[in-house]
mmCIF file with all atom_site columns, C-alpha atoms in Angstrom:
data_model
loop_
_atom_site.group_PDB
_atom_site.id
_atom_site.type_symbol
_atom_site.label_atom_id
_atom_site.label_alt_id
_atom_site.label_comp_id
_atom_site.label_asym_id
_atom_site.label_entity_id
_atom_site.label_seq_id
_atom_site.pdbx_PDB_ins_code
_atom_site.Cartn_x
_atom_site.Cartn_y
_atom_site.Cartn_z
_atom_site.occupancy
_atom_site.B_iso_or_equiv
_atom_site.pdbx_formal_charge
_atom_site.auth_seq_id
_atom_site.auth_comp_id
_atom_site.auth_asym_id
_atom_site.auth_atom_id
_atom_site.pdbx_PDB_model_num
ATOM 1   C CA . UNK Z 1 1   ? 63.382 220.197 -14.283 1.00 0.00 ? 1   UNK Z CA 1
ATOM 2   C CA . UNK Z 1 2   ? 60.951 220.363 -11.370 1.00 0.00 ? 2   UNK Z CA 1
ATOM 3   C CA . UNK Z 1 3   ? 62.170 220.252 -7.803  1.00 0.00 ? 3   UNK Z CA 1
ATOM 4   C CA . UNK Z 1 4   ? 60.426 216.930 -7.287  1.00 0.00 ? 4   UNK Z CA 1
ATOM 5   C CA . UNK Z 1 5   ? 62.137 215.404 -10.327 1.00 0.00 ? 5   UNK Z CA 1
ATOM 6   C CA . UNK Z 1 6   ? 65.502 216.629 -9.077  1.00 0.00 ? 6   UNK Z CA 1
ATOM 7   C CA . UNK Z 1 7   ? 65.017 215.006 -5.652  1.00 0.00 ? 7   UNK Z CA 1
ATOM 8   C CA . UNK Z 1 8   ? 63.508 211.758 -6.938  1.00 0.00 ? 8   UNK Z CA 1
ATOM 9   C CA . UNK Z 1 9   ? 66.539 210.429 -8.747  1.00 0.00 ? 9   UNK Z CA 1
ATOM 10  C CA . UNK Z 1 10  ? 68.382 207.974 -6.542  1.00 0.00 ? 10  UNK Z CA 1
ATOM 11  C CA . UNK Z 1 11  ? 68.847 207.155 -2.874  1.00 0.00 ? 11  UNK Z CA 1
ATOM 12  C CA . UNK Z 1 12  ? 70.655 210.058 -1.225  1.00 0.00 ? 12  UNK Z CA 1
ATOM 13  C CA . UNK Z 1 13  ? 73.357 210.028 1.376   1.00 0.00 ? 13  UNK Z CA 1
ATOM 14  C CA . UNK Z 1 14  ? 72.157 211.557 4.686   1.00 0.00 ? 14  UNK Z CA 1
ATOM 15  C CA . UNK Z 1 15  ? 74.218 214.705 4.291   1.00 0.00 ? 15  UNK Z CA 1
ATOM 16  C CA . UNK Z 1 16  ? 72.763 215.319 0.799   1.00 0.00 ? 16  UNK Z CA 1
ATOM 17  C CA . UNK Z 1 17  ? 69.091 215.319 1.712   1.00 0.00 ? 17  UNK Z CA 1
ATOM 18  C CA . UNK Z 1 18  ? 67.381 218.540 0.623   1.00 0.00 ? 18  UNK Z CA 1
ATOM 19  C CA . UNK Z 1 19  ? 65.672 221.016 2.928   1.00 0.00 ? 19  UNK Z CA 1
ATOM 20  C CA . UNK Z 1 20  ? 62.005 220.189 2.366   1.00 0.00 ? 20  UNK Z CA 1
ATOM 21  C CA . UNK Z 1 21  ? 59.219 222.637 3.323   1.00 0.00 ? 21  UNK Z CA 1
ATOM 22  C CA . UNK Z 1 22  ? 55.432 222.336 3.400   1.00 0.00 ? 22  UNK Z CA 1
ATOM 23  C CA . UNK Z 1 23  ? 55.294 224.567 0.338   1.00 0.00 ? 23  UNK Z CA 1
ATOM 24  C CA . UNK Z 1 24  ? 57.471 222.074 -1.534  1.00 0.00 ? 24  UNK Z CA 1
ATOM 25  C CA . UNK Z 1 25  ? 55.350 218.982 -0.823  1.00 0.00 ? 25  UNK Z CA 1
ATOM 26  C CA . UNK Z 1 26  ? 52.084 220.808 -1.511  1.00 0.00 ? 26  UNK Z CA 1
ATOM 27  C CA . UNK Z 1 27  ? 53.370 221.351 -5.057  1.00 0.00 ? 27  UNK Z CA 1
ATOM 28  C CA . UNK Z 1 28  ? 54.177 217.671 -5.716  1.00 0.00 ? 28  UNK Z CA 1
ATOM 29  C CA . UNK Z 1 29  ? 52.268 216.143 -8.621  1.00 0.00 ? 29  UNK Z CA 1
ATOM 30  C CA . UNK Z 1 30  ? 52.942 212.460 -7.914  1.00 0.00 ? 30  UNK Z CA 1
ATOM 31  C CA . UNK Z 1 31  ? 54.040 210.182 -5.081  1.00 0.00 ? 31  UNK Z CA 1
ATOM 32  C CA . UNK Z 1 32  ? 57.712 210.340 -4.247  1.00 0.00 ? 32  UNK Z CA 1
ATOM 33  C CA . UNK Z 1 33  ? 60.038 207.575 -5.326  1.00 0.00 ? 33  UNK Z CA 1
ATOM 34  C CA . UNK Z 1 34  ? 62.255 207.814 -2.237  1.00 0.00 ? 34  UNK Z CA 1
ATOM 35  C CA . UNK Z 1 35  ? 62.243 209.143 1.290   1.00 0.00 ? 35  UNK Z CA 1
ATOM 36  C CA . UNK Z 1 36  ? 63.049 212.842 1.534   1.00 0.00 ? 36  UNK Z CA 1
ATOM 37  C CA . UNK Z 1 37  ? 64.686 212.817 4.958   1.00 0.00 ? 37  UNK Z CA 1
ATOM 38  C CA . UNK Z 1 38  ? 66.862 210.277 6.781   1.00 0.00 ? 38  UNK Z CA 1
ATOM 39  C CA . UNK Z 1 39  ? 65.599 208.351 9.797   1.00 0.00 ? 39  UNK Z CA 1
ATOM 40  C CA . UNK Z 1 40  ? 68.074 210.353 11.883  1.00 0.00 ? 40  UNK Z CA 1
ATOM 41  C CA . UNK Z 1 41  ? 66.038 213.522 11.204  1.00 0.00 ? 41  UNK Z CA 1
ATOM 42  C CA . UNK Z 1 42  ? 63.603 212.390 13.899  1.00 0.00 ? 42  UNK Z CA 1
ATOM 43  C CA . UNK Z 1 43  ? 65.500 214.262 16.599  1.00 0.00 ? 43  UNK Z CA 1
ATOM 44  C CA . UNK Z 1 44  ? 62.343 214.392 18.713  1.00 0.00 ? 44  UNK Z CA 1
ATOM 45  C CA . UNK Z 1 45  ? 62.166 210.655 19.297  1.00 0.00 ? 45  UNK Z CA 1
ATOM 46  C CA . UNK Z 1 46  ? 58.549 210.484 18.083  1.00 0.00 ? 46  UNK Z CA 1
ATOM 47  C CA . UNK Z 1 47  ? 57.295 206.902 17.895  1.00 0.00 ? 47  UNK Z CA 1
ATOM 48  C CA . UNK Z 1 48  ? 53.830 206.008 16.593  1.00 0.00 ? 48  UNK Z CA 1
ATOM 49  C CA . UNK Z 1 49  ? 51.924 203.167 18.281  1.00 0.00 ? 49  UNK Z CA 1
ATOM 50  C CA . UNK Z 1 50  ? 48.314 202.035 18.219  1.00 0.00 ? 50  UNK Z CA 1
ATOM 51  C CA . UNK Z 1 51  ? 46.458 203.055 15.072  1.00 0.00 ? 51  UNK Z CA 1
ATOM 52  C CA . UNK Z 1 52  ? 42.916 202.581 13.815  1.00 0.00 ? 52  UNK Z CA 1
ATOM 53  C CA . UNK Z 1 53  ? 40.668 203.677 10.982  1.00 0.00 ? 53  UNK Z CA 1
ATOM 54  C CA . UNK Z 1 54  ? 36.906 203.918 11.327  1.00 0.00 ? 54  UNK Z CA 1
ATOM 55  C CA . UNK Z 1 55  ? 34.063 204.752 8.990   1.00 0.00 ? 55  UNK Z CA 1
ATOM 56  C CA . UNK Z 1 56  ? 32.470 207.875 10.442  1.00 0.00 ? 56  UNK Z CA 1
ATOM 57  C CA . UNK Z 1 57  ? 28.751 207.307 9.629   1.00 0.00 ? 57  UNK Z CA 1
ATOM 58  C CA . UNK Z 1 58  ? 28.528 203.907 11.277  1.00 0.00 ? 58  UNK Z CA 1
ATOM 59  C CA . UNK Z 1 59  ? 31.555 204.315 13.583  1.00 0.00 ? 59  UNK Z CA 1
ATOM 60  C CA . UNK Z 1 60  ? 32.681 200.875 12.393  1.00 0.00 ? 60  UNK Z CA 1
ATOM 61  C CA . UNK Z 1 61  ? 36.390 200.159 12.859  1.00 0.00 ? 61  UNK Z CA 1
ATOM 62  C CA . UNK Z 1 62  ? 37.719 198.948 9.530   1.00 0.00 ? 62  UNK Z CA 1
ATOM 63  C CA . UNK Z 1 63  ? 41.413 198.732 10.313  1.00 0.00 ? 63  UNK Z CA 1
ATOM 64  C CA . UNK Z 1 64  ? 43.319 198.421 13.559  1.00 0.00 ? 64  UNK Z CA 1
ATOM 65  C CA . UNK Z 1 65  ? 46.889 197.753 14.557  1.00 0.00 ? 65  UNK Z CA 1
ATOM 66  C CA . UNK Z 1 66  ? 48.091 197.532 18.142  1.00 0.00 ? 66  UNK Z CA 1
ATOM 67  C CA . UNK Z 1 67  ? 51.716 198.357 18.880  1.00 0.00 ? 67  UNK Z CA 1
ATOM 68  C CA . UNK Z 1 68  ? 53.386 198.443 22.285  1.00 0.00 ? 68  UNK Z CA 1
ATOM 69  C CA . UNK Z 1 69  ? 54.172 201.888 23.655  1.00 0.00 ? 69  UNK Z CA 1
ATOM 70  C CA . UNK Z 1 70  ? 57.824 201.017 24.159  1.00 0.00 ? 70  UNK Z CA 1
ATOM 71  C CA . UNK Z 1 71  ? 58.665 200.294 20.485  1.00 0.00 ? 71  UNK Z CA 1
ATOM 72  C CA . UNK Z 1 72  ? 62.195 201.340 19.484  1.00 0.00 ? 72  UNK Z CA 1
ATOM 73  C CA . UNK Z 1 73  ? 62.809 204.038 16.893  1.00 0.00 ? 73  UNK Z CA 1
ATOM 74  C CA . UNK Z 1 74  ? 62.661 202.881 13.274  1.00 0.00 ? 74  UNK Z CA 1
ATOM 75  C CA . UNK Z 1 75  ? 65.975 201.472 12.096  1.00 0.00 ? 75  UNK Z CA 1
ATOM 76  C CA . UNK Z 1 76  ? 65.500 200.982 8.324   1.00 0.00 ? 76  UNK Z CA 1
ATOM 77  C CA . UNK Z 1 77  ? 63.497 202.429 5.454   1.00 0.00 ? 77  UNK Z CA 1
ATOM 78  C CA . UNK Z 1 78  ? 61.398 199.270 5.142   1.00 0.00 ? 78  UNK Z CA 1
ATOM 79  C CA . UNK Z 1 79  ? 59.678 200.160 8.411   1.00 0.00 ? 79  UNK Z CA 1
ATOM 80  C CA . UNK Z 1 80  ? 58.349 203.412 7.008   1.00 0.00 ? 80  UNK Z CA 1
ATOM 81  C CA . UNK Z 1 81  ? 56.761 201.929 3.890   1.00 0.00 ? 81  UNK Z CA 1
ATOM 82  C CA . UNK Z 1 82  ? 53.262 200.653 4.692   1.00 0.00 ? 82  UNK Z CA 1
ATOM 83  C CA . UNK Z 1 83  ? 51.029 198.460 2.556   1.00 0.00 ? 83  UNK Z CA 1
ATOM 84  C CA . UNK Z 1 84  ? 47.254 198.416 2.985   1.00 0.00 ? 84  UNK Z CA 1
ATOM 85  C CA . UNK Z 1 85  ? 44.617 196.094 1.537   1.00 0.00 ? 85  UNK Z CA 1
ATOM 86  C CA . UNK Z 1 86  ? 40.931 197.141 1.605   1.00 0.00 ? 86  UNK Z CA 1
ATOM 87  C CA . UNK Z 1 87  ? 37.747 196.135 -0.156  1.00 0.00 ? 87  UNK Z CA 1
ATOM 88  C CA . UNK Z 1 88  ? 36.783 198.372 -3.047  1.00 0.00 ? 88  UNK Z CA 1
ATOM 89  C CA . UNK Z 1 89  ? 33.836 199.457 -0.872  1.00 0.00 ? 89  UNK Z CA 1
ATOM 90  C CA . UNK Z 1 90  ? 36.382 201.574 0.981   1.00 0.00 ? 90  UNK Z CA 1
ATOM 91  C CA . UNK Z 1 91  ? 36.616 203.751 -2.155  1.00 0.00 ? 91  UNK Z CA 1
ATOM 92  C CA . UNK Z 1 92  ? 32.924 204.606 -1.888  1.00 0.00 ? 92  UNK Z CA 1
ATOM 93  C CA . UNK Z 1 93  ? 33.128 205.900 1.715   1.00 0.00 ? 93  UNK Z CA 1
ATOM 94  C CA . UNK Z 1 94  ? 32.587 209.598 2.325   1.00 0.00 ? 94  UNK Z CA 1
ATOM 95  C CA . UNK Z 1 95  ? 34.447 210.164 5.582   1.00 0.00 ? 95  UNK Z CA 1
ATOM 96  C CA . UNK Z 1 96  ? 36.864 208.210 7.739   1.00 0.00 ? 96  UNK Z CA 1
ATOM 97  C CA . UNK Z 1 97  ? 38.488 208.977 11.037  1.00 0.00 ? 97  UNK Z CA 1
ATOM 98  C CA . UNK Z 1 98  ? 41.907 207.802 12.138  1.00 0.00 ? 98  UNK Z CA 1
ATOM 99  C CA . UNK Z 1 99  ? 43.251 207.674 15.651  1.00 0.00 ? 99  UNK Z CA 1
ATOM 100 C CA . UNK Z 1 100 ? 46.962 207.296 16.304  1.00 0.00 ? 100 UNK Z CA 1
ATOM 101 C CA . UNK Z 1 101 ? 48.818 207.175 19.580  1.00 0.00 ? 101 UNK Z CA 1
ATOM 102 C CA . UNK Z 1 102 ? 52.383 208.438 19.715  1.00 0.00 ? 102 UNK Z CA 1
ATOM 103 C CA . UNK Z 1 103 ? 55.006 209.271 22.250  1.00 0.00 ? 103 UNK Z CA 1
ATOM 104 C CA . UNK Z 1 104 ? 57.571 212.051 22.270  1.00 0.00 ? 104 UNK Z CA 1
ATOM 105 C CA . UNK Z 1 105 ? 61.171 211.836 23.476  1.00 0.00 ? 105 UNK Z CA 1
ATOM 106 C CA . UNK Z 1 106 ? 62.950 214.265 25.795  1.00 0.00 ? 106 UNK Z CA 1
ATOM 107 C CA . UNK Z 1 107 ? 62.740 217.233 23.409  1.00 0.00 ? 107 UNK Z CA 1
ATOM 108 C CA . UNK Z 1 108 ? 59.629 219.426 23.181  1.00 0.00 ? 108 UNK Z CA 1
ATOM 109 C CA . UNK Z 1 109 ? 57.799 219.518 19.857  1.00 0.00 ? 109 UNK Z CA 1
ATOM 110 C CA . UNK Z 1 110 ? 56.521 222.845 18.560  1.00 0.00 ? 110 UNK Z CA 1
ATOM 111 C CA . UNK Z 1 111 ? 54.009 223.170 15.744  1.00 0.00 ? 111 UNK Z CA 1
ATOM 112 C CA . UNK Z 1 112 ? 53.713 219.509 14.764  1.00 0.00 ? 112 UNK Z CA 1
ATOM 113 C CA . UNK Z 1 113 ? 52.153 219.322 11.297  1.00 0.00 ? 113 UNK Z CA 1
ATOM 114 C CA . UNK Z 1 114 ? 51.371 216.461 8.917   1.00 0.00 ? 114 UNK Z CA 1
ATOM 115 C CA . UNK Z 1 115 ? 50.703 216.845 5.193   1.00 0.00 ? 115 UNK Z CA 1
ATOM 116 C CA . UNK Z 1 116 ? 49.368 213.720 3.521   1.00 0.00 ? 116 UNK Z CA 1
ATOM 117 C CA . UNK Z 1 117 ? 49.077 213.444 -0.270  1.00 0.00 ? 117 UNK Z CA 1
ATOM 118 C CA . UNK Z 1 118 ? 47.213 210.625 -2.039  1.00 0.00 ? 118 UNK Z CA 1
ATOM 119 C CA . UNK Z 1 119 ? 47.725 209.711 -5.684  1.00 0.00 ? 119 UNK Z CA 1
ATOM 120 C CA . UNK Z 1 120 ? 46.582 207.245 -8.289  1.00 0.00 ? 120 UNK Z CA 1
ATOM 121 C CA . UNK Z 1 121 ? 49.393 207.105 -10.797 1.00 0.00 ? 121 UNK Z CA 1
ATOM 122 C CA . UNK Z 1 122 ? 50.243 210.736 -11.427 1.00 0.00 ? 122 UNK Z CA 1
ATOM 123 C CA . UNK Z 1 123 ? 46.822 212.060 -10.466 1.00 0.00 ? 123 UNK Z CA 1
ATOM 124 C CA . UNK Z 1 124 ? 46.436 213.783 -7.122  1.00 0.00 ? 124 UNK Z CA 1
ATOM 125 C CA . UNK Z 1 125 ? 43.327 212.306 -5.464  1.00 0.00 ? 125 UNK Z CA 1
ATOM 126 C CA . UNK Z 1 126 ? 43.342 214.320 -2.268  1.00 0.00 ? 126 UNK Z CA 1
ATOM 127 C CA . UNK Z 1 127 ? 45.652 216.399 -0.086  1.00 0.00 ? 127 UNK Z CA 1
ATOM 128 C CA . UNK Z 1 128 ? 45.263 216.701 3.699   1.00 0.00 ? 128 UNK Z CA 1
ATOM 129 C CA . UNK Z 1 129 ? 46.920 219.129 6.085   1.00 0.00 ? 129 UNK Z CA 1
ATOM 130 C CA . UNK Z 1 130 ? 46.654 218.559 9.848   1.00 0.00 ? 130 UNK Z CA 1
ATOM 131 C CA . UNK Z 1 131 ? 48.180 220.408 12.786  1.00 0.00 ? 131 UNK Z CA 1
ATOM 132 C CA . UNK Z 1 132 ? 48.658 218.955 16.271  1.00 0.00 ? 132 UNK Z CA 1
ATOM 133 C CA . UNK Z 1 133 ? 50.522 221.901 17.768  1.00 0.00 ? 133 UNK Z CA 1
ATOM 134 C CA . UNK Z 1 134 ? 52.693 221.545 20.849  1.00 0.00 ? 134 UNK Z CA 1
ATOM 135 C CA . UNK Z 1 135 ? 53.818 218.326 22.553  1.00 0.00 ? 135 UNK Z CA 1
ATOM 136 C CA . UNK Z 1 136 ? 55.519 218.371 25.918  1.00 0.00 ? 136 UNK Z CA 1
ATOM 137 C CA . UNK Z 1 137 ? 58.697 216.291 26.327  1.00 0.00 ? 137 UNK Z CA 1
ATOM 138 C CA . UNK Z 1 138 ? 58.342 212.618 27.305  1.00 0.00 ? 138 UNK Z CA 1
ATOM 139 C CA . UNK Z 1 139 ? 54.580 212.723 26.690  1.00 0.00 ? 139 UNK Z CA 1
ATOM 140 C CA . UNK Z 1 140 ? 52.087 210.175 25.357  1.00 0.00 ? 140 UNK Z CA 1
ATOM 141 C CA . UNK Z 1 141 ? 49.583 211.670 22.936  1.00 0.00 ? 141 UNK Z CA 1
ATOM 142 C CA . UNK Z 1 142 ? 46.549 210.740 20.855  1.00 0.00 ? 142 UNK Z CA 1
ATOM 143 C CA . UNK Z 1 143 ? 45.877 212.381 17.499  1.00 0.00 ? 143 UNK Z CA 1
ATOM 144 C CA . UNK Z 1 144 ? 42.470 212.043 15.851  1.00 0.00 ? 144 UNK Z CA 1
ATOM 145 C CA . UNK Z 1 145 ? 42.183 213.014 12.206  1.00 0.00 ? 145 UNK Z CA 1
ATOM 146 C CA . UNK Z 1 146 ? 39.071 213.283 10.009  1.00 0.00 ? 146 UNK Z CA 1
ATOM 147 C CA . UNK Z 1 147 ? 39.415 212.621 6.287   1.00 0.00 ? 147 UNK Z CA 1
ATOM 148 C CA . UNK Z 1 148 ? 36.816 213.653 3.705   1.00 0.00 ? 148 UNK Z CA 1
ATOM 149 C CA . UNK Z 1 149 ? 37.386 211.118 0.949   1.00 0.00 ? 149 UNK Z CA 1
ATOM 150 C CA . UNK Z 1 150 ? 37.322 212.083 -2.757  1.00 0.00 ? 150 UNK Z CA 1
ATOM 151 C CA . UNK Z 1 151 ? 34.217 211.199 -4.784  1.00 0.00 ? 151 UNK Z CA 1
ATOM 152 C CA . UNK Z 1 152 ? 35.336 208.667 -7.375  1.00 0.00 ? 152 UNK Z CA 1
ATOM 153 C CA . UNK Z 1 153 ? 33.547 207.483 -10.495 1.00 0.00 ? 153 UNK Z CA 1
ATOM 154 C CA . UNK Z 1 154 ? 32.875 203.773 -10.957 1.00 0.00 ? 154 UNK Z CA 1
ATOM 155 C CA . UNK Z 1 155 ? 35.441 203.791 -13.784 1.00 0.00 ? 155 UNK Z CA 1
ATOM 156 C CA . UNK Z 1 156 ? 38.057 205.220 -11.422 1.00 0.00 ? 156 UNK Z CA 1
ATOM 157 C CA . UNK Z 1 157 ? 37.211 202.663 -8.740  1.00 0.00 ? 157 UNK Z CA 1
ATOM 158 C CA . UNK Z 1 158 ? 37.527 199.826 -11.198 1.00 0.00 ? 158 UNK Z CA 1
ATOM 159 C CA . UNK Z 1 159 ? 40.888 201.102 -12.399 1.00 0.00 ? 159 UNK Z CA 1
ATOM 160 C CA . UNK Z 1 160 ? 42.170 201.317 -8.826  1.00 0.00 ? 160 UNK Z CA 1
ATOM 161 C CA . UNK Z 1 161 ? 41.005 197.748 -8.157  1.00 0.00 ? 161 UNK Z CA 1
ATOM 162 C CA . UNK Z 1 162 ? 42.730 196.506 -11.362 1.00 0.00 ? 162 UNK Z CA 1
ATOM 163 C CA . UNK Z 1 163 ? 46.009 198.225 -10.472 1.00 0.00 ? 163 UNK Z CA 1
ATOM 164 C CA . UNK Z 1 164 ? 47.091 197.228 -6.943  1.00 0.00 ? 164 UNK Z CA 1
ATOM 165 C CA . UNK Z 1 165 ? 49.950 199.339 -5.606  1.00 0.00 ? 165 UNK Z CA 1
ATOM 166 C CA . UNK Z 1 166 ? 49.359 202.180 -8.088  1.00 0.00 ? 166 UNK Z CA 1
ATOM 167 C CA . UNK Z 1 167 ? 47.408 204.081 -5.420  1.00 0.00 ? 167 UNK Z CA 1
ATOM 168 C CA . UNK Z 1 168 ? 50.000 205.639 -3.123  1.00 0.00 ? 168 UNK Z CA 1
ATOM 169 C CA . UNK Z 1 169 ? 50.392 208.242 -0.430  1.00 0.00 ? 169 UNK Z CA 1
ATOM 170 C CA . UNK Z 1 170 ? 53.119 210.282 1.184   1.00 0.00 ? 170 UNK Z CA 1
ATOM 171 C CA . UNK Z 1 171 ? 52.877 211.465 4.793   1.00 0.00 ? 171 UNK Z CA 1
ATOM 172 C CA . UNK Z 1 172 ? 55.222 214.320 5.575   1.00 0.00 ? 172 UNK Z CA 1
ATOM 173 C CA . UNK Z 1 173 ? 55.753 215.359 9.209   1.00 0.00 ? 173 UNK Z CA 1
ATOM 174 C CA . UNK Z 1 174 ? 57.083 218.780 10.088  1.00 0.00 ? 174 UNK Z CA 1
ATOM 175 C CA . UNK Z 1 175 ? 58.150 220.596 13.239  1.00 0.00 ? 175 UNK Z CA 1
ATOM 176 C CA . UNK Z 1 176 ? 58.290 224.358 12.787  1.00 0.00 ? 176 UNK Z CA 1
ATOM 177 C CA . UNK Z 1 177 ? 58.022 223.746 9.030   1.00 0.00 ? 177 UNK Z CA 1
ATOM 178 C CA . UNK Z 1 178 ? 61.109 221.502 8.907   1.00 0.00 ? 178 UNK Z CA 1
ATOM 179 C CA . UNK Z 1 179 ? 60.618 217.956 7.621   1.00 0.00 ? 179 UNK Z CA 1
ATOM 180 C CA . UNK Z 1 180 ? 61.699 215.396 10.203  1.00 0.00 ? 180 UNK Z CA 1
ATOM 181 C CA . UNK Z 1 181 ? 59.760 212.269 9.197   1.00 0.00 ? 181 UNK Z CA 1
ATOM 182 C CA . UNK Z 1 182 ? 58.429 210.828 5.942   1.00 0.00 ? 182 UNK Z CA 1
ATOM 183 C CA . UNK Z 1 183 ? 56.244 207.755 5.560   1.00 0.00 ? 183 UNK Z CA 1
ATOM 184 C CA . UNK Z 1 184 ? 55.005 206.198 2.331   1.00 0.00 ? 184 UNK Z CA 1
ATOM 185 C CA . UNK Z 1 185 ? 52.071 203.853 1.695   1.00 0.00 ? 185 UNK Z CA 1
ATOM 186 C CA . UNK Z 1 186 ? 50.772 201.679 -1.102  1.00 0.00 ? 186 UNK Z CA 1
ATOM 187 C CA . UNK Z 1 187 ? 47.178 200.477 -1.403  1.00 0.00 ? 187 UNK Z CA 1
ATOM 188 C CA . UNK Z 1 188 ? 45.342 197.615 -3.037  1.00 0.00 ? 188 UNK Z CA 1
ATOM 189 C CA . UNK Z 1 189 ? 41.579 197.300 -3.280  1.00 0.00 ? 189 UNK Z CA 1
ATOM 190 C CA . UNK Z 1 190 ? 39.866 193.916 -3.686  1.00 0.00 ? 190 UNK Z CA 1
ATOM 191 C CA . UNK Z 1 191 ? 36.471 193.078 -5.207  1.00 0.00 ? 191 UNK Z CA 1
ATOM 192 C CA . UNK Z 1 192 ? 35.077 191.654 -1.953  1.00 0.00 ? 192 UNK Z CA 1
ATOM 193 C CA . UNK Z 1 193 ? 32.024 193.399 -0.512  1.00 0.00 ? 193 UNK Z CA 1
ATOM 194 C CA . UNK Z 1 194 ? 33.350 193.761 3.022   1.00 0.00 ? 194 UNK Z CA 1
ATOM 195 C CA . UNK Z 1 195 ? 35.511 196.747 3.891   1.00 0.00 ? 195 UNK Z CA 1
#
């Protein structure tokens, strides 16, 4: 039985969460079925705020959400499952850039790292690995990330359009290689021509 299958059985009690490392998540072959750390693992008080996605060639903003800087910490798992809806034209893009603002609580953050894995069903589409580094306590920060998107066939694009929610991603956040935050996302792609 693989490590991922062992973890993805049922909702765990906080004291029973496994120790998850970057090496573990880089070996995953499908999206997780549950969150692999409790909300209480965010001992650094990191809160994400304003977020946008832009297409790099035209610099067109294709998704934007504005959140106040004084948002409280997440209180339930529903707040860390995101659902996105894009045109299928999104699947033909080559490169996107995301910008996210976040603040840090009173504890310094060393070696902040995010690993993001995207799947369609049980097929890994792309894996991304980003490092922010050090964050001083009580700081406001901006993190810009550049994603090279996978080249998909028209058949793959059509399958992703026909199966909303089957395209998923996991975002794993580590400090000094210890998982402290886990977000999940589901995607649907519509036939409209606009992004």
